[in-house]
XYZ file of C-alpha atoms in Angstrom:
695
model
C -44.154 115.956 -27.952
C -45.207 116.634 -23.954
C -47.983 114.552 -23.077
C -51.707 116.052 -22.014
C -53.048 116.119 -18.694
C -55.439 113.264 -17.340
C -58.489 115.144 -17.739
C -57.657 116.065 -21.688
C -59.749 114.241 -24.649
C -56.534 112.838 -25.815
C -54.009 110.149 -24.488
C -51.136 111.614 -26.920
C -51.674 114.422 -29.678
C -51.577 113.293 -33.258
C -48.196 113.355 -34.419
C -47.356 116.115 -36.875
C -46.929 114.879 -40.401
C -44.015 115.933 -42.398
C -44.084 118.733 -44.794
C -44.023 116.694 -48.171
C -45.645 113.482 -47.288
C -47.187 111.364 -44.694
C -44.815 108.323 -42.948
C -47.056 107.714 -39.850
C -50.436 108.081 -38.358
C -52.006 111.107 -37.988
C -53.545 110.393 -34.806
C -52.802 107.635 -31.952
C -54.570 104.392 -31.646
C -56.880 103.898 -28.577
C -58.324 100.545 -27.404
C -61.283 102.515 -25.242
C -64.681 101.781 -26.777
C -66.782 104.522 -28.095
C -69.569 106.042 -26.364
C -72.297 108.708 -27.619
C -70.913 111.211 -29.910
C -70.536 114.843 -28.029
C -69.676 117.747 -30.315
C -67.000 120.202 -29.025
C -63.668 122.294 -29.661
C -60.694 121.469 -27.597
C -57.615 123.350 -27.624
C -54.215 121.123 -26.320
C -51.370 122.671 -24.393
C -49.199 122.370 -27.485
C -51.131 124.612 -29.284
C -53.062 121.930 -31.486
C -56.676 122.244 -31.880
C -59.352 119.847 -32.303
C -63.092 120.822 -33.359
C -65.345 117.863 -33.894
C -67.618 114.965 -32.285
C -66.162 112.613 -29.484
C -67.498 109.477 -28.227
C -66.457 108.980 -24.556
C -62.339 110.496 -24.352
C -61.886 109.905 -28.469
C -62.588 111.905 -31.218
C -65.440 109.859 -33.098
C -67.021 111.360 -36.456
C -66.603 114.116 -38.215
C -64.034 116.656 -36.974
C -61.211 118.808 -37.864
C -57.633 118.796 -36.272
C -55.331 121.457 -36.834
C -51.594 121.268 -35.892
C -49.623 124.094 -34.725
C -47.114 124.215 -37.425
C -50.279 124.795 -39.948
C -51.110 121.454 -41.242
C -54.625 120.319 -40.965
C -57.118 117.000 -41.107
C -60.349 117.461 -41.708
C -62.584 114.270 -42.105
C -64.005 111.310 -40.570
C -62.679 109.691 -37.418
C -63.436 106.669 -35.443
C -62.160 105.842 -32.165
C -59.256 108.324 -32.267
C -58.001 107.488 -35.596
C -58.711 108.995 -38.908
C -60.933 106.245 -40.876
C -63.489 107.159 -43.648
C -63.366 110.336 -46.173
C -61.024 112.928 -45.294
C -58.701 115.964 -46.058
C -54.907 116.214 -45.228
C -52.928 119.301 -46.127
C -49.301 120.425 -45.651
C -48.177 124.190 -45.342
C -46.200 123.382 -48.084
C -49.096 123.222 -50.120
C -49.136 119.524 -50.541
C -52.885 117.818 -49.884
C -54.413 114.450 -49.663
C -58.113 113.894 -50.054
C -59.695 110.458 -50.089
C -60.014 107.594 -47.931
C -58.431 107.075 -44.510
C -58.045 103.840 -42.549
C -56.796 103.390 -38.793
C -55.311 106.555 -39.218
C -53.298 105.974 -42.644
C -53.965 106.892 -45.999
C -55.777 103.466 -47.094
C -57.884 103.103 -49.704
C -58.925 105.299 -53.175
C -57.263 108.829 -52.849
C -55.484 112.056 -54.810
C -52.214 113.058 -53.454
C -50.925 116.643 -55.053
C -47.428 117.646 -54.066
C -46.125 120.984 -53.791
C -43.914 120.736 -57.181
C -46.667 119.724 -58.825
C -46.771 116.256 -59.119
C -50.005 114.198 -58.285
C -50.914 110.711 -57.912
C -54.601 109.177 -58.454
C -55.240 105.901 -56.907
C -55.157 103.308 -54.248
C -53.239 103.712 -51.086
C -52.028 101.295 -48.634
C -51.190 102.460 -45.263
C -49.502 105.655 -46.524
C -47.881 104.255 -49.952
C -49.223 103.868 -53.299
C -50.394 100.079 -53.757
C -52.814 98.881 -56.232
C -53.881 100.551 -59.623
C -53.022 104.249 -59.686
C -51.686 107.366 -62.237
C -48.990 109.573 -61.131
C -48.319 112.485 -62.984
C -44.845 113.816 -62.309
C -43.631 117.629 -61.885
C -41.023 117.242 -65.186
C -44.318 116.287 -67.232
C -43.996 112.497 -66.974
C -46.691 109.941 -66.772
C -46.877 106.554 -65.238
C -50.376 104.368 -65.096
C -50.517 101.279 -63.729
C -49.762 99.124 -60.710
C -48.152 99.656 -57.630
C -47.119 97.668 -54.593
C -45.825 99.065 -51.508
C -44.810 102.380 -53.151
C -43.225 101.186 -55.978
C -44.050 100.203 -59.603
C -44.781 96.761 -59.685
C -47.104 94.848 -62.195
C -48.036 95.654 -65.631
C -47.782 99.681 -66.330
C -47.320 102.472 -68.813
C -45.172 105.272 -68.506
C -44.760 108.179 -71.026
C -41.650 110.241 -71.039
C -42.343 114.283 -72.061
C -40.146 113.864 -74.504
C -42.894 111.023 -76.148
C -41.001 108.261 -75.535
C -43.258 105.317 -74.441
C -42.941 102.049 -72.122
C -45.798 99.362 -71.924
C -44.909 96.314 -69.748
C -44.064 94.652 -66.558
C -41.972 96.355 -63.567
C -40.810 95.101 -60.698
C -39.695 97.066 -57.764
C -40.047 100.170 -59.390
C -37.933 99.149 -62.149
C -38.472 98.096 -65.730
C -38.358 94.125 -65.215
C -40.136 91.494 -67.082
C -41.930 91.598 -70.515
C -42.589 95.150 -72.213
C -42.754 97.422 -75.477
C -40.534 100.782 -75.341
C -41.241 103.170 -78.335
C -38.568 105.710 -78.779
C -39.880 109.521 -79.819
C -39.410 108.812 -83.805
C -41.198 105.416 -83.545
C -38.225 102.770 -83.418
C -39.885 99.990 -81.062
C -38.389 97.785 -79.309
C -40.973 94.323 -78.123
C -38.902 92.023 -75.782
C -37.739 91.173 -72.314
C -35.924 93.658 -69.771
C -34.684 92.716 -66.388
C -33.550 95.874 -63.853
C -34.119 98.432 -66.765
C -32.235 96.723 -69.272
C -32.869 94.476 -72.598
C -31.919 90.886 -71.560
C -33.309 87.748 -73.654
C -35.219 87.681 -76.728
C -36.840 90.929 -78.111
C -37.830 92.598 -81.887
C -36.488 95.685 -82.584
C -38.475 97.367 -85.384
C -37.325 100.708 -86.908
C -39.446 103.677 -88.159
C -38.175 102.660 -91.622
C -39.498 99.211 -91.898
C -36.631 97.298 -90.800
C -36.152 94.730 -88.024
C -34.010 92.961 -85.834
C -35.385 89.681 -84.216
C -32.853 88.444 -82.030
C -31.813 87.730 -78.174
C -29.619 90.284 -75.744
C -27.667 89.545 -72.801
C -27.876 92.102 -70.042
C -24.497 91.053 -68.479
C -22.861 91.228 -71.716
C -24.279 93.671 -74.145
C -22.280 92.408 -77.021
C -23.071 88.788 -76.820
C -26.269 88.449 -78.967
C -28.064 86.365 -81.833
C -30.409 87.110 -83.916
C -31.471 88.257 -87.635
C -31.544 91.705 -89.232
C -34.857 92.147 -92.263
C -33.711 95.225 -94.137
C -36.280 97.533 -95.684
C -36.465 96.567 -99.196
C -34.865 98.961 -101.957
C -37.493 101.233 -103.447
C -38.091 102.201 -106.955
C -35.958 104.866 -107.974
C -34.820 105.492 -104.208
C -30.938 105.108 -102.912
C -29.257 101.980 -102.021
C -30.109 100.836 -98.762
C -27.480 99.627 -96.241
C -28.336 96.561 -94.894
C -25.970 96.613 -92.138
C -28.034 98.189 -88.965
C -24.859 100.521 -88.279
C -25.850 103.821 -86.219
C -29.653 102.290 -86.006
C -30.556 103.332 -82.375
C -31.163 100.666 -79.930
C -31.676 100.370 -75.976
C -28.263 101.203 -74.689
C -28.271 101.484 -70.982
C -30.348 101.111 -67.903
C -33.667 102.688 -67.578
C -34.182 103.338 -63.477
C -36.869 104.745 -61.437
C -35.527 107.706 -58.895
C -38.129 107.136 -56.151
C -38.189 109.354 -52.875
C -38.073 106.266 -50.364
C -41.020 105.009 -51.894
C -43.738 107.374 -50.397
C -46.021 110.070 -51.812
C -43.012 112.251 -53.312
C -41.970 113.123 -56.841
C -40.094 110.452 -58.471
C -38.863 110.537 -62.002
C -37.950 107.425 -64.477
C -35.104 108.330 -67.141
C -32.178 106.444 -68.736
C -29.189 106.493 -66.589
C -26.766 108.115 -69.293
C -29.285 109.482 -71.609
C -28.268 107.382 -74.714
C -31.953 105.712 -74.959
C -31.510 104.731 -78.499
C -27.823 104.530 -78.971
C -25.437 102.060 -78.887
C -26.375 98.905 -81.176
C -23.157 97.417 -81.962
C -21.408 98.075 -85.387
C -21.163 94.617 -86.332
C -22.479 93.164 -89.219
C -25.562 91.268 -88.073
C -26.224 89.189 -91.322
C -23.290 86.969 -89.685
C -24.899 86.418 -86.652
C -26.925 83.367 -86.490
C -30.290 82.524 -84.551
C -31.447 80.191 -82.071
C -29.692 76.733 -82.533
C -31.457 73.629 -83.357
C -32.426 71.529 -80.654
C -30.370 68.450 -81.979
C -27.411 68.971 -79.749
C -24.332 66.607 -79.131
C -22.309 64.215 -81.538
C -22.789 63.211 -85.117
C -25.078 64.514 -87.656
C -28.734 64.266 -87.263
C -31.164 63.431 -90.094
C -33.778 66.424 -90.025
C -37.282 65.964 -91.818
C -38.412 68.290 -94.676
C -36.878 70.713 -97.416
C -35.541 73.973 -96.201
C -37.678 76.574 -98.138
C -34.854 78.702 -100.037
C -35.308 81.468 -102.768
C -36.278 79.614 -105.985
C -38.979 77.288 -103.819
C -42.211 77.533 -105.168
C -43.415 78.722 -101.714
C -40.878 81.011 -100.971
C -43.080 83.909 -101.587
C -45.772 82.367 -99.070
C -43.048 81.591 -96.651
C -42.409 85.486 -96.366
C -45.820 86.555 -96.525
C -46.517 84.525 -93.483
C -43.624 85.452 -91.938
C -44.282 89.217 -92.360
C -47.758 88.591 -91.202
C -47.117 86.755 -88.174
C -44.602 89.383 -86.959
C -47.439 92.094 -87.660
C -50.065 90.080 -85.773
C -48.017 89.268 -82.519
C -45.684 92.295 -82.880
C -48.224 95.222 -82.440
C -49.669 96.467 -79.377
C -52.541 94.308 -77.796
C -55.088 96.574 -75.987
C -56.474 92.692 -74.719
C -53.743 92.248 -72.355
C -55.692 94.571 -70.260
C -58.817 93.515 -70.271
C -60.947 90.289 -69.376
C -61.747 87.872 -72.436
C -65.530 88.418 -74.063
C -67.797 85.900 -75.488
C -67.956 88.436 -78.892
C -64.068 87.366 -79.088
C -65.274 83.809 -80.049
C -67.722 84.843 -82.417
C -66.287 82.918 -85.822
C -66.866 86.561 -87.547
C -64.423 87.852 -85.147
C -61.306 88.350 -88.007
C -59.104 91.029 -89.052
C -57.944 91.941 -92.734
C -54.595 93.873 -93.388
C -53.471 94.875 -96.817
C -49.699 94.497 -96.953
C -48.174 96.390 -100.341
C -44.872 96.562 -100.936
C -44.312 100.048 -100.643
C -45.780 99.580 -97.380
C -48.505 101.744 -95.186
C -49.072 103.354 -92.337
C -49.741 99.908 -90.030
C -47.340 97.979 -92.347
C -43.722 97.974 -93.407
C -42.435 97.817 -96.804
C -41.083 94.435 -97.923
C -39.835 92.498 -101.264
C -42.990 89.984 -102.171
C -45.929 90.708 -104.063
C -48.757 92.263 -102.411
C -51.101 90.049 -100.224
C -53.490 90.551 -97.569
C -53.688 89.029 -94.224
C -56.245 87.943 -92.372
C -56.071 87.150 -88.251
C -59.249 84.757 -86.914
C -60.123 85.370 -83.106
C -56.917 86.928 -82.631
C -57.551 88.109 -78.596
C -58.711 84.273 -78.192
C -55.430 83.163 -79.814
C -53.144 85.677 -77.970
C -54.789 84.440 -74.516
C -53.950 80.937 -75.664
C -50.528 81.564 -76.173
C -50.406 83.278 -72.955
C -52.067 80.405 -71.198
C -49.736 77.883 -72.888
C -46.985 79.906 -71.589
C -45.326 81.056 -75.512
C -44.002 84.237 -75.009
C -44.348 86.881 -78.132
C -40.759 87.322 -78.853
C -39.704 83.517 -78.528
C -43.037 82.900 -80.990
C -41.428 85.595 -83.147
C -38.021 84.540 -83.167
C -38.853 80.861 -84.121
C -41.067 81.483 -86.610
C -39.309 84.926 -88.227
C -35.645 84.224 -87.426
C -32.623 83.508 -89.092
C -33.237 80.135 -90.663
C -36.316 79.531 -93.256
C -38.840 77.215 -92.424
C -38.908 73.680 -93.765
C -41.428 71.585 -95.628
C -42.088 68.300 -95.080
C -41.663 65.868 -97.984
C -45.132 65.517 -99.138
C -48.660 66.408 -97.933
C -50.403 64.266 -95.648
C -53.819 62.166 -96.568
C -56.029 65.348 -96.655
C -53.928 67.233 -99.015
C -52.122 69.859 -96.330
C -48.773 70.645 -96.594
C -46.871 71.117 -93.191
C -43.663 73.606 -92.243
C -41.298 73.384 -89.562
C -39.625 76.205 -87.843
C -36.004 75.856 -87.777
C -35.532 75.047 -83.928
C -38.437 72.478 -84.100
C -40.436 74.137 -81.740
C -43.601 74.834 -83.919
C -45.399 73.243 -86.665
C -47.366 75.215 -89.489
C -50.312 73.478 -91.339
C -52.064 74.378 -94.022
C -55.909 73.843 -93.808
C -59.147 73.314 -95.657
C -61.895 76.085 -95.201
C -63.688 73.099 -93.797
C -61.359 72.636 -91.058
C -61.238 76.367 -89.817
C -65.149 76.340 -89.712
C -64.467 73.140 -87.424
C -62.108 75.204 -85.182
C -63.887 78.339 -84.999
C -67.216 76.180 -83.809
C -65.306 74.385 -81.351
C -62.875 77.338 -80.186
C -65.258 78.397 -77.277
C -65.159 74.481 -75.706
C -61.561 73.696 -76.636
C -60.339 77.194 -74.772
C -62.861 76.076 -71.613
C -61.146 72.959 -71.823
C -57.319 73.661 -72.114
C -57.761 76.021 -69.078
C -59.460 73.404 -67.170
C -57.334 70.617 -67.741
C -53.388 72.053 -67.790
C -52.286 67.828 -68.800
C -54.636 67.769 -71.505
C -53.007 65.742 -74.452
C -55.061 67.508 -77.461
C -52.623 69.775 -79.878
C -51.879 73.241 -78.750
C -52.944 75.948 -81.223
C -51.390 79.061 -81.152
C -52.467 81.173 -84.570
C -55.230 80.923 -87.300
C -54.650 82.791 -90.072
C -55.172 83.264 -93.732
C -52.884 84.649 -96.945
C -54.071 85.874 -99.794
C -51.849 87.221 -102.563
C -52.936 89.374 -105.431
C -54.182 87.027 -108.218
C -53.437 83.680 -105.803
C -55.296 81.454 -104.107
C -56.422 82.030 -100.146
C -53.929 79.819 -97.706
C -55.497 79.124 -94.888
C -53.048 77.582 -91.896
C -53.129 76.986 -88.403
C -49.888 77.458 -86.127
C -49.372 74.308 -83.299
C -47.043 73.198 -81.016
C -44.263 70.675 -82.197
C -44.678 67.739 -80.010
C -41.521 66.422 -80.996
C -39.627 69.379 -80.036
C -36.625 68.408 -77.648
C -33.453 67.820 -76.613
C -33.591 64.078 -76.919
C -33.478 62.494 -80.256
C -36.584 60.848 -81.332
C -35.730 57.322 -82.480
C -39.005 56.014 -83.310
C -42.266 57.761 -84.101
C -45.746 56.271 -83.982
C -49.409 57.694 -85.303
C -51.920 55.039 -83.574
C -55.754 55.342 -84.256
C -56.704 51.700 -82.651
C -57.909 50.786 -86.125
C -56.223 48.185 -88.506
C -57.689 49.059 -92.305
C -54.651 50.546 -93.806
C -52.764 51.162 -91.090
C -49.441 50.173 -91.614
C -46.367 51.910 -93.543
C -45.787 51.880 -97.383
C -41.868 51.420 -96.598
C -39.600 48.206 -96.579
C -37.761 47.352 -93.822
C -34.653 48.800 -94.910
C -36.156 52.301 -95.673
C -37.719 52.739 -92.435
C -35.627 55.439 -90.407
C -35.864 57.633 -87.292
C -37.792 59.988 -89.444
C -40.598 57.337 -90.468
C -43.758 57.766 -88.855
C -45.200 53.982 -88.234
C -48.894 53.039 -87.996
C -51.185 50.643 -85.889
C -49.985 47.578 -87.563
C -46.330 48.277 -87.283
C -46.393 48.949 -83.661
C -44.051 46.134 -81.511
C -43.696 47.681 -78.519
C -45.816 47.740 -74.819
C -45.432 51.270 -73.116
C -44.966 50.916 -69.869
C -45.383 54.080 -67.376
C -45.140 54.277 -63.438
C -47.924 53.937 -61.948
C -48.681 57.705 -60.941
C -48.077 58.445 -64.800
C -50.100 55.691 -66.085
C -52.961 56.552 -63.564
C -53.097 60.388 -64.902
C -52.980 59.161 -68.626
C -56.098 57.130 -68.114
C -57.817 59.981 -66.415
C -56.340 62.889 -68.856
C -57.059 60.485 -71.887
C -60.664 59.740 -70.876
C -61.517 63.557 -70.378
C -59.684 64.530 -73.821
C -61.922 61.869 -75.540
C -65.068 62.751 -73.859
C -64.644 66.682 -75.143
C -63.898 65.343 -79.098
C -66.753 63.204 -78.622
C -69.223 65.844 -77.429
C -67.705 67.983 -80.542
C -68.298 65.263 -82.859
C -64.560 64.725 -83.427
C -63.442 61.811 -84.730
C -60.047 60.553 -86.731
C -58.169 61.899 -84.079
C -54.547 59.952 -83.206
C -52.497 59.245 -80.458
C -48.502 60.699 -81.702
C -45.845 58.838 -80.151
C -42.052 59.099 -80.439
C -39.319 57.220 -78.018
C -35.954 58.040 -77.252
C -33.995 54.503 -76.469
C -31.419 55.167 -73.556
C -30.043 52.069 -74.042
C -27.900 51.459 -77.168
C -28.093 47.755 -76.735
C -31.377 48.131 -79.037
C -29.077 48.661 -81.763
C -30.093 52.212 -82.346
C -27.148 55.200 -82.488
C -28.026 57.548 -79.390
C -25.886 59.735 -80.816
C -25.239 61.204 -76.965
C -25.395 59.872 -73.297
C -27.741 62.062 -70.923
C -24.284 63.179 -69.446
C -23.382 64.409 -73.033
C -26.257 65.830 -73.867
C -26.113 68.342 -70.671
C -22.933 69.489 -71.679
C -23.834 70.505 -75.076
C -27.363 72.149 -74.192
C -25.045 74.421 -71.792
C -23.067 75.626 -74.303
C -25.819 75.445 -76.802
C -27.604 78.845 -77.930
C -30.662 77.211 -76.193
C -28.633 76.544 -73.071
C -27.463 80.161 -72.852
C -30.809 81.691 -73.200
C -32.475 79.546 -70.464
C -31.497 81.279 -67.414
C -33.730 84.293 -68.827
C -36.946 82.632 -68.940
C -36.460 81.724 -72.594
C -36.116 78.050 -72.185
C -38.205 76.689 -75.133
C -37.453 72.744 -74.008
C -40.550 71.298 -72.665
C -40.554 70.084 -68.429
C -41.086 66.637 -67.648
C -45.046 66.320 -67.802
C -47.641 63.984 -68.739
C -46.857 63.356 -72.565
C -43.581 65.474 -72.776
C -39.943 64.105 -71.811
C -41.448 61.202 -69.591
C -38.911 58.534 -68.476
C -40.616 55.138 -69.236
C -39.870 51.683 -70.280
C -40.971 49.923 -73.469
C -41.642 46.091 -73.988
C -40.899 44.651 -77.253
C -43.817 42.426 -78.555
C -45.110 40.362 -81.886
C -48.816 41.728 -82.824
C -50.832 40.018 -85.254
C -53.125 41.816 -87.104
C -56.318 39.584 -85.679
C -54.940 40.952 -82.104
C -56.887 44.542 -83.493
C -60.317 43.012 -84.839
C -63.010 42.435 -82.650
C -61.987 44.361 -79.940
C -62.126 41.911 -77.049
C -59.121 39.666 -78.152
C -56.058 39.702 -75.301
C -52.969 41.964 -76.593
C -50.029 41.412 -76.804
C -49.229 38.096 -78.115
C -45.639 37.511 -77.654
C -43.446 39.316 -75.266
C -39.876 40.302 -75.397
C -36.806 42.656 -74.315
C -37.499 45.674 -72.420
C -35.546 49.162 -72.994
C -35.378 52.424 -70.901
C -36.814 55.366 -72.966
C -37.775 59.122 -72.654
C -41.374 59.430 -73.984
C -43.502 62.013 -75.959
C -47.173 61.559 -76.857
C -50.241 63.468 -77.245
C -53.515 63.674 -79.366
C -53.178 65.210 -82.528
C -55.351 65.604 -85.847
C -58.626 66.916 -83.892
C -60.429 68.790 -86.853
C -62.367 66.092 -88.651
C -65.994 66.370 -87.728
C -68.188 63.342 -88.511
C -69.795 65.041 -91.517
C -71.500 63.821 -94.842
C -67.932 62.814 -96.545
C -67.295 60.580 -93.507
C -70.148 59.179 -93.309
C -70.244 57.916 -96.859
C -66.653 56.565 -96.451
C -68.215 54.767 -93.492
C -71.032 53.274 -95.326
C -68.664 52.253 -98.693
C -65.791 51.023 -96.498
C -68.180 48.695 -94.340
C -69.244 46.588 -97.243
C -65.230 45.986 -98.056
C -63.737 45.039 -94.683
C -64.967 44.684 -90.850
C -66.737 48.215 -89.834
C -64.683 47.909 -86.267
C -61.695 48.336 -88.247
C -61.532 51.350 -90.187
C -61.127 54.851 -88.933
C -64.342 56.608 -90.293
C -66.955 55.455 -87.459
C -69.288 57.551 -85.558
C -67.625 59.831 -82.750
C -69.147 58.037 -79.811
C -67.821 54.326 -81.056
C -64.163 56.115 -82.050
C -63.677 57.466 -78.778
C -64.834 54.065 -77.169
C -62.466 52.402 -79.001
C -59.445 54.516 -79.072
C -59.335 54.675 -74.853
C -59.835 50.813 -74.994
C -56.620 50.740 -77.597
C -54.617 53.131 -74.982
C -55.769 50.953 -72.309
C -54.062 48.255 -74.064
C -50.693 49.409 -75.343
C -50.187 51.614 -71.977
C -49.658 49.461 -68.847
C -48.434 49.895 -65.337
C -44.766 49.092 -64.830
C -45.183 46.938 -61.548
C-alpha cells in the first residue's frame, strides 16, 4: 500500500482487515504526542476515508475509518490507534463490537461471523482469550476458558445432537479430567488426553449398569476394572452381564480450528463412532488396580474380605453405591467459590435409593436405603485440595475387589474398613463424633489449606446410610497413612501417656499387623536436620489447632519399613526389586497418566530415616521430666510414615468424669483423658523425646 505525502495526517493508512476475521492492527502505531483534538474529515489518496477528531497529526477521540473495499471501523481512537469501544465490520457481513486496545480487538467484545457463528467474551490481541461463549454455525455451543484463540482450561461443549462434554481442555482439545454424556444418557466420567480416554474413569449407561476401570490411549484394548450390571427386574428378561455392544468412547474427539482466529470452528468425533467400540470381552475376568504389596512372597494383609453372606455385605453395597452416586454426579460447586453456608452443619442432602431405581439413582440388588451427604461441597473441595481424583476415588472404593473389615472394633466401638488397594480407610462414627467434625470443619479446612504438610488426618467424605427398617450408620472416609509400596514391618500408636498403653499380645503373637503402644516402643527416631525442624514446627501448629478446638486423646501413628535385613525382619524385597515390581504392576502402569496414588516423599510419608533401638522403663514416661531413653542400642535404616489420628474426641463431660475417676487410682499425668491444653503440651514434649536430630 503506497505511503501518503508528508502533509497527510497519517504516516501510513490503516491496513485493511481480512474479509473473514482480523489478524493485524487496524491502524498504525505512532510515537507522536497528542495535541488538542480537532474535528475534520480526511480523504486519503488510496481512497480510504477518515472522519473524526485529531490530536496533532493523529486520529484521537471518536472517529470513523472507511476502507476503499468497504471495511469500516467506528469508535474511539488514541494516538492513531483504535483504543476504547468501537465497532469493526467487513464486507462479508462479519462484525466485531466491543473493546479495542492499541489497534487490536482486546477486552470484552462480540464477534458475529458471516456464516452465522458468534463469540461473546474476552479477547487478547485479536484472539479469544479468557472466558467466552462460542455459538457455531452448525449448531454446536462452547462456554468456557480460552487461551490465545484455543479452548484451554475448564469448559463445556454441547453438540447440536445433544451430546455434551464438561471438563478440562488444552490447546483446543479435550485434555484432562471431564465428563462426556451421549445423546441417550450414557455417561463417561474420567480422564482424557488429546481427545481420547486415558487413565481412570467411570462409564455409566442409561440402564444403570456401570463400568469402573482404566483406559489406555496408547493401547485401547488394555484396560482393567469392574462391570456392575443392573439387577434383573421382577418379571423382566434376563440381563446380559457382559457389556457387549455397549457404547463407550471409541475415537479421538478433535477441535477443527481456523488458525485459532475469529472464524468458525467445530468439534466432532474423528470417525463418527462416538459411543461404539467397547471391546467384546468379558469384563468380569478383568481385575482392577493391584494391591500396593508388590514383590516376592506372600504379605499378611489386615482384615477380612466382606463377601456375600457377611453380616455387613449389604452395608458395603449401599456404601459403594452411595459414594458412586455422590462423587460421580455433576458438581456445580466446581464452577463457584466455596461459601460460608457450605459449612453449615445443616447442609446435608438425603437421597432415596429404591431397588428398582429412580430418576436420579440406578437400580440395585440391595434393600431400599436412604443416603445422606454431609457438607458435600466442602468435602469435594477437600478432595481436590488433597489431589484426590474422583475416578481414582471411586475405583478404589467401588472397584472390582470388596472392602476388608478389620478384625475387631476400636475402643470407641467403631468399625474400620480398608479399600482393596489400601488407599482409603472407612470408619463408622458415633453421632457425637459427627457433631464434633461438623463443628470444627471450617477451622479444619482453613488449617489444611494453610499448612500443606499438616500431619492431621485427611478427611474425604462424611456420609450416612439408613436402610429401611435398619439403624443409621454414619461413617467417614479417610486416607490410609500406611498405603505404601513399602512393607510396614512395625506400627505404633503413641499418645505420650503410660496408663494402659501396652499391647495385650505376647511376644510370640506380635507380627507386622500388630499395633504397638507407648510402653511397647523400643526405638528413638532419628531424622535429618531439615526434616526434624519441619516436624517440630508442624507438630506445634497441628497441636495448637487441636487445642483451640478442645480436642484431646489423639495419637501419633508411626509405621516403619526396615531396609536392613539384619534386623531379623523379612523385608521381602530390596529397593531395586521393588521398583521392578512396581514397573510391571497395574499401579506402575497407571502412574504415567497421573493416577499414581503412591505418596510422594514428604513430611510423614516415605521419609528416609534411622531408628535406634533403646530400652525404655515405665518410669521414663512418668513425671514428664525424666531423661528418655535409658539405654541405647543398634541403629537401622528405615522408611517412615507417621501422622496424627483420632482427632474427633473433644473434652466433653464423659472425658472429664473419666479423668476424675482414674485420677483416684493412678497418677493423673499418666492417663489419656486430660484437659486439651495439658494433653497438647504432653504430646508435643513426647514427640520431642522420641524424635531426635540425626547428627
